[in-house]
Tab-separated table of C-alpha atoms in Angstrom:
chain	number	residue	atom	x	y	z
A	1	UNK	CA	214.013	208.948	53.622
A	2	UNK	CA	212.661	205.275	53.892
A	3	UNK	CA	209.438	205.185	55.783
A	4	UNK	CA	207.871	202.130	57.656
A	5	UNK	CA	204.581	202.575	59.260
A	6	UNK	CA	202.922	199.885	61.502
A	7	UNK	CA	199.303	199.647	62.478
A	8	UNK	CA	198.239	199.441	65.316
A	9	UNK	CA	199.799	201.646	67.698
A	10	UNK	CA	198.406	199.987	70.409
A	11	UNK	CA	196.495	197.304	71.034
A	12	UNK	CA	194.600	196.010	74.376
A	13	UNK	CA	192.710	192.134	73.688
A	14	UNK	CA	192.168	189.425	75.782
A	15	UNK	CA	193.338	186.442	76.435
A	16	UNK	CA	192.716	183.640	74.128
A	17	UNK	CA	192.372	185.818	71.424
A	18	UNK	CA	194.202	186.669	68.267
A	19	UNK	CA	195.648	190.096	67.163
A	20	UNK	CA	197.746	191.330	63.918
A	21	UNK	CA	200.113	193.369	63.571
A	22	UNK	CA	201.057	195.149	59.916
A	23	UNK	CA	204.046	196.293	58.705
A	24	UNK	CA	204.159	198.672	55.774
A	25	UNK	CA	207.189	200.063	53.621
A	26	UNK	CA	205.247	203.394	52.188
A	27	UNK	CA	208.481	204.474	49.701
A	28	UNK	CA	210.199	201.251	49.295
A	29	UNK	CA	209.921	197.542	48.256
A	30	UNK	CA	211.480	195.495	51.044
A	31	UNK	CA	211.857	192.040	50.259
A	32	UNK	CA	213.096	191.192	53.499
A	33	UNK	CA	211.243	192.547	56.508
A	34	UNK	CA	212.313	191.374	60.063
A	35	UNK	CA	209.785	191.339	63.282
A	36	UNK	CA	211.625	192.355	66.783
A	37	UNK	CA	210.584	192.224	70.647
A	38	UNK	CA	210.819	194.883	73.340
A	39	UNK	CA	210.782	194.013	76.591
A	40	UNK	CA	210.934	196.905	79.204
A	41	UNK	CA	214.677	198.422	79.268
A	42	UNK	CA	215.708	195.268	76.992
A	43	UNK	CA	217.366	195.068	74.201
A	44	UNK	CA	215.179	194.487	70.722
A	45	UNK	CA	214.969	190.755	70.278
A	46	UNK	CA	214.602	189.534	66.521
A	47	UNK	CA	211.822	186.908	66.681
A	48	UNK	CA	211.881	186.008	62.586
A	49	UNK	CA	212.866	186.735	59.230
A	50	UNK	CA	210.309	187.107	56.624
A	51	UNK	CA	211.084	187.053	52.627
A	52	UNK	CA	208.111	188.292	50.160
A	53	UNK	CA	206.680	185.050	48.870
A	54	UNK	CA	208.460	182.553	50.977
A	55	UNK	CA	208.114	181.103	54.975
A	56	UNK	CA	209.213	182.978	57.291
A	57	UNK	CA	212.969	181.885	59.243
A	58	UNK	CA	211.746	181.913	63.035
A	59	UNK	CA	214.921	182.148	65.720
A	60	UNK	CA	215.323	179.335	68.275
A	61	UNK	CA	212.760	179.853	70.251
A	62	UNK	CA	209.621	181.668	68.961
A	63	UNK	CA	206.828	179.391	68.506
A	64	UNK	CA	205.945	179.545	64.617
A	65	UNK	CA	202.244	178.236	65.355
A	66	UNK	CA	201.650	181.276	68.133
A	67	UNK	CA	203.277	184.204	66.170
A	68	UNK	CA	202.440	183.775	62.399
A	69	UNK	CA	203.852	185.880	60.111
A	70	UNK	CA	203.170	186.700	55.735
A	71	UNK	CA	204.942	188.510	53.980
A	72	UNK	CA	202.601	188.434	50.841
A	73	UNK	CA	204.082	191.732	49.125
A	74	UNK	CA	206.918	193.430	48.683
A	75	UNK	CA	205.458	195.961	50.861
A	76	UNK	CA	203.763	194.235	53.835
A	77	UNK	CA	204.112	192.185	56.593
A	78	UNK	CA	201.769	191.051	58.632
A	79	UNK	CA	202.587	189.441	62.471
A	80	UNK	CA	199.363	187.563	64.026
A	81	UNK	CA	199.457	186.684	67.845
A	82	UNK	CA	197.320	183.171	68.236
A	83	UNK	CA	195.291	182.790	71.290
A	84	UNK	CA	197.384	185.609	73.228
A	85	UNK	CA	198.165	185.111	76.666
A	86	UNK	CA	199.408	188.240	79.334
A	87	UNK	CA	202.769	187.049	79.007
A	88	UNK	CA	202.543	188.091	74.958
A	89	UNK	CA	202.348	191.670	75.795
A	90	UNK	CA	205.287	193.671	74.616
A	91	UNK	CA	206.643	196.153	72.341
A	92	UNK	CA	206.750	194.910	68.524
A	93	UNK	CA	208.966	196.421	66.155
A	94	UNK	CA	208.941	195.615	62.490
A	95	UNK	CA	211.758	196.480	60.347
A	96	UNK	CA	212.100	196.245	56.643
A	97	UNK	CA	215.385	196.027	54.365
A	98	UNK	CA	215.353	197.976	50.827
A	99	UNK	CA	215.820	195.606	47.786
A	100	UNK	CA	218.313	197.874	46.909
A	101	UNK	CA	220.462	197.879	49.829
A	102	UNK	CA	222.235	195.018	51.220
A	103	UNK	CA	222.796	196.430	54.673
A	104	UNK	CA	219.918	198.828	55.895
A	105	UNK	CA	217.319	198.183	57.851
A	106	UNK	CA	214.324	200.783	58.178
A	107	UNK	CA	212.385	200.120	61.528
A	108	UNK	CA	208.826	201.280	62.054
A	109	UNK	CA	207.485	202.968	65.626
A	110	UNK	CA	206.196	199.609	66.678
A	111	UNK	CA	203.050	198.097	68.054
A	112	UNK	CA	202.473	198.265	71.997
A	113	UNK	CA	200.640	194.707	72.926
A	114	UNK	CA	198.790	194.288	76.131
A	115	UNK	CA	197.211	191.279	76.745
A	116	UNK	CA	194.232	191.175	79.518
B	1	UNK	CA	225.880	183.622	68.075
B	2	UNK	CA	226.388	187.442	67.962
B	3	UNK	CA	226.627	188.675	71.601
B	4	UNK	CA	226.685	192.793	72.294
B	5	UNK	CA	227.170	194.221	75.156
B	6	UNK	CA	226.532	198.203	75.461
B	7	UNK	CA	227.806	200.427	78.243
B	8	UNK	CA	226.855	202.629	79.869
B	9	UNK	CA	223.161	201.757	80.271
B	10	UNK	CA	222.543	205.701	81.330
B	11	UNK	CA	224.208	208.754	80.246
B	12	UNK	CA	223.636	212.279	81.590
B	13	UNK	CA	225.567	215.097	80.127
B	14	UNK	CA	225.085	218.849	80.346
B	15	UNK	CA	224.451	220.246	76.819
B	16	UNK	CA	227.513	221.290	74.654
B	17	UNK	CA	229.206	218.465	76.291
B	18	UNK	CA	229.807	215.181	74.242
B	19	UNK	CA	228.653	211.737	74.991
B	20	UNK	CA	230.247	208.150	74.158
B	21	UNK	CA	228.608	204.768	74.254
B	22	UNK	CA	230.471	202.016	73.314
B	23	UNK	CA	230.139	198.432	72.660
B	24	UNK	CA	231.653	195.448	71.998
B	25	UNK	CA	231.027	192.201	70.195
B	26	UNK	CA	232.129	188.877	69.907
B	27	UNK	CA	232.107	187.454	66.825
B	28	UNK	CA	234.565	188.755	64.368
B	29	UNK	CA	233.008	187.904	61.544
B	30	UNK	CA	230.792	190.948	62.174
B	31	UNK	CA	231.354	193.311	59.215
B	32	UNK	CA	228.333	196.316	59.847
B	33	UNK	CA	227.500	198.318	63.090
B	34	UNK	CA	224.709	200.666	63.008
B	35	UNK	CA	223.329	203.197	65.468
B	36	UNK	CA	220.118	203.302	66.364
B	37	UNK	CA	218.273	205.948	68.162
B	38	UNK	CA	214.625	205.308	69.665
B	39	UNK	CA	212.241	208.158	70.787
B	40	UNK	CA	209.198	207.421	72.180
B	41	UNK	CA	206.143	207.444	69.380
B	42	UNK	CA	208.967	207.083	66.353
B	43	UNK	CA	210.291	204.077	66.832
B	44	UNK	CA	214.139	203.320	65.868
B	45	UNK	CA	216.052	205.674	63.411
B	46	UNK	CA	219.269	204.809	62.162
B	47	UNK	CA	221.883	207.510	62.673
B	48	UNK	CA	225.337	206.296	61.341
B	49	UNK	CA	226.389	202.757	60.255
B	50	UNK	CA	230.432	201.513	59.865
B	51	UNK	CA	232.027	198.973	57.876
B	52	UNK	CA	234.227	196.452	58.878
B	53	UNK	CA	236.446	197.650	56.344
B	54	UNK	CA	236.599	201.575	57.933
B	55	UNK	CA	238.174	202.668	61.632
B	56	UNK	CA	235.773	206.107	61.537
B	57	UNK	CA	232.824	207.513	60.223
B	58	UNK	CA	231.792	211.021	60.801
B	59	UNK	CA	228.411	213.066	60.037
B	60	UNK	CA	228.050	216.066	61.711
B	61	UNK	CA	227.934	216.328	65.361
B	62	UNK	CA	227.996	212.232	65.359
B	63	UNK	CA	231.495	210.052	64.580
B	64	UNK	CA	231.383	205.994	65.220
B	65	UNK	CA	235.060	204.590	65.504
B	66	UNK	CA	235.483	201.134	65.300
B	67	UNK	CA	238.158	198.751	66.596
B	68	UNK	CA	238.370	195.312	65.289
B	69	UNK	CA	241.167	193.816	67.209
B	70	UNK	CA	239.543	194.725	70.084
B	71	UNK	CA	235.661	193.931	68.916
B	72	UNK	CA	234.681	197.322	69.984
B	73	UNK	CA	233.178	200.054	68.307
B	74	UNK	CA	231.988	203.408	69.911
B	75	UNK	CA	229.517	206.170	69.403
B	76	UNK	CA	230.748	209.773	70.143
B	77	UNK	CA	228.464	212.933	69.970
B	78	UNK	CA	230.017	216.187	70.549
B	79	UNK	CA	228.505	219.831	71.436
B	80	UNK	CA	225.018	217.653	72.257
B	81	UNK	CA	221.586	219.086	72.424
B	82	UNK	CA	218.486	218.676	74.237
B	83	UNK	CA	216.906	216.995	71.681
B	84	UNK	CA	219.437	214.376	71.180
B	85	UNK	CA	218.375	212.460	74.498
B	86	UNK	CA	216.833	209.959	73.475
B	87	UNK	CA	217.690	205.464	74.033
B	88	UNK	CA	220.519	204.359	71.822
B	89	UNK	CA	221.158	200.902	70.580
B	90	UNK	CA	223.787	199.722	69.137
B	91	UNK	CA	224.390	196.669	66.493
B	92	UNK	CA	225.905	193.921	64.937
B	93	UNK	CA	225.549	192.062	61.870
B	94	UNK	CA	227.155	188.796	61.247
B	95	UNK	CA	227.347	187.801	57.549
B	96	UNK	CA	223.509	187.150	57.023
B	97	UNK	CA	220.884	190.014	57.580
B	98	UNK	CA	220.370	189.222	61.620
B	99	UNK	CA	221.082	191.853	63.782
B	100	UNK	CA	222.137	191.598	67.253
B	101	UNK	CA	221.274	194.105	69.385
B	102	UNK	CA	222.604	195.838	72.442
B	103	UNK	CA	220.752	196.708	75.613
B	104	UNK	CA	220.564	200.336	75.040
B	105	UNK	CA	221.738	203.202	76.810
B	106	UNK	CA	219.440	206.199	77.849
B	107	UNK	CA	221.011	209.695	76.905
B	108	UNK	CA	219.788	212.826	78.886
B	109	UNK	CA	220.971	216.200	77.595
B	110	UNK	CA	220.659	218.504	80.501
B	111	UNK	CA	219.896	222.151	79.260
């Protein structure tokens, strides 16, 4: 089946600084990737859209400037926290959509962020 | 927007016994519903999906029905196994690629 990976696991920074999060589709080409918050016993939150070679579509909101996201292949995604703060830490879950399906979405294990 | 709401938010059932979450929506332009189930260290998997255009969907031990007068739609799992506990979310999709979530329901499968 479709795989998505997403590196790192885990991450621990401090505050101010920046962190980034990639999303990989290992069997697939995913033009559209998404990028979803956890918070504890919440439901997943989608925080943008992302489609390969264009700007990501941020939901009302999510600062674009603090979480900035590429999309440069057809493959990856990459989520960058700016200048984290403590209240950034959370559970971030990438997801990617097959170019060949219209209605699938693959989701990754997600990145635990803790911000000191 | 797309609201969900998911009930119950746990679920403890011996094993062999079935389980049903359901949820409903509230716009009814919603046409897809998957299932989603989230262990810890493997992130979401989707486990069955429905249509707008289909009342049931079975595979296996795991059927979704779906009610769309009634904006509902409902997981069942029959003769269920340890392994199957596990956090399940449910979903909507409203004409673009968005999907709005549930909050999740924990499953325990007592042995």
């Amino acid at each position: 089946g479709a795989v998505v990976s997403q590196h790192p696991s885990r991450v621990i920074c401090k505050s101010g600084t920046s962190v980034k999060i990639e999303c990989r589709s290992l069997d697939f080409q995913a033009t559209t990737m998404f990028w979803y918050r956890q918070f504890p016993k919440k439901s997943l939150m989608l925080m943008a859209t992302s489609n390969e070679g264009s700007k990501a579509t941020y939901e009302q909101g999510v600062e674009k400037d603090k979480f900035l996201i590429n999309h440069a292949s057809l493959t990856l995604s990459t989520l960058t926290v700016t200048s984290a703060h403590p209240e950034d830490s959370s559970f971030y879950i990438c997801s990617a959509q097959d170019r060949g399906s219209t209605d699938t979405q693959y989701f990754g294990p997600g990145t635990r962020l803790t911000v000191l | 927007g797309e609201n969900v709401e998911q009930h119950p938010s746990t679920l403890s059932v011996q094993e062999g016994d079935s389980a049903v979450i359901k949820c409903t929506y509230s716009d009814s332009a919603s046409n897809y519903f998957p299932w989603y189930k989230q262990e810890l260290g493997k992130g979401s998997q989707l486990i069955i999906d429905i249509r707008s255009n289909v009342g049931e969907k079975k595979d296996q031990r795991i059927a979704v029905t779906l009610n769309k007068t009634a904006k509902h739609f409902s997981l069942h799992i029959t003769e269920t196994q340890p392994e199957d506990s596990a956090v399940y979310f449910c979903a909507a999709r409203t004409g673009a690629n968005n999907l709005f979530f549930g909050t999740g329901t924990r499953l325990t499968v007592i042995p």
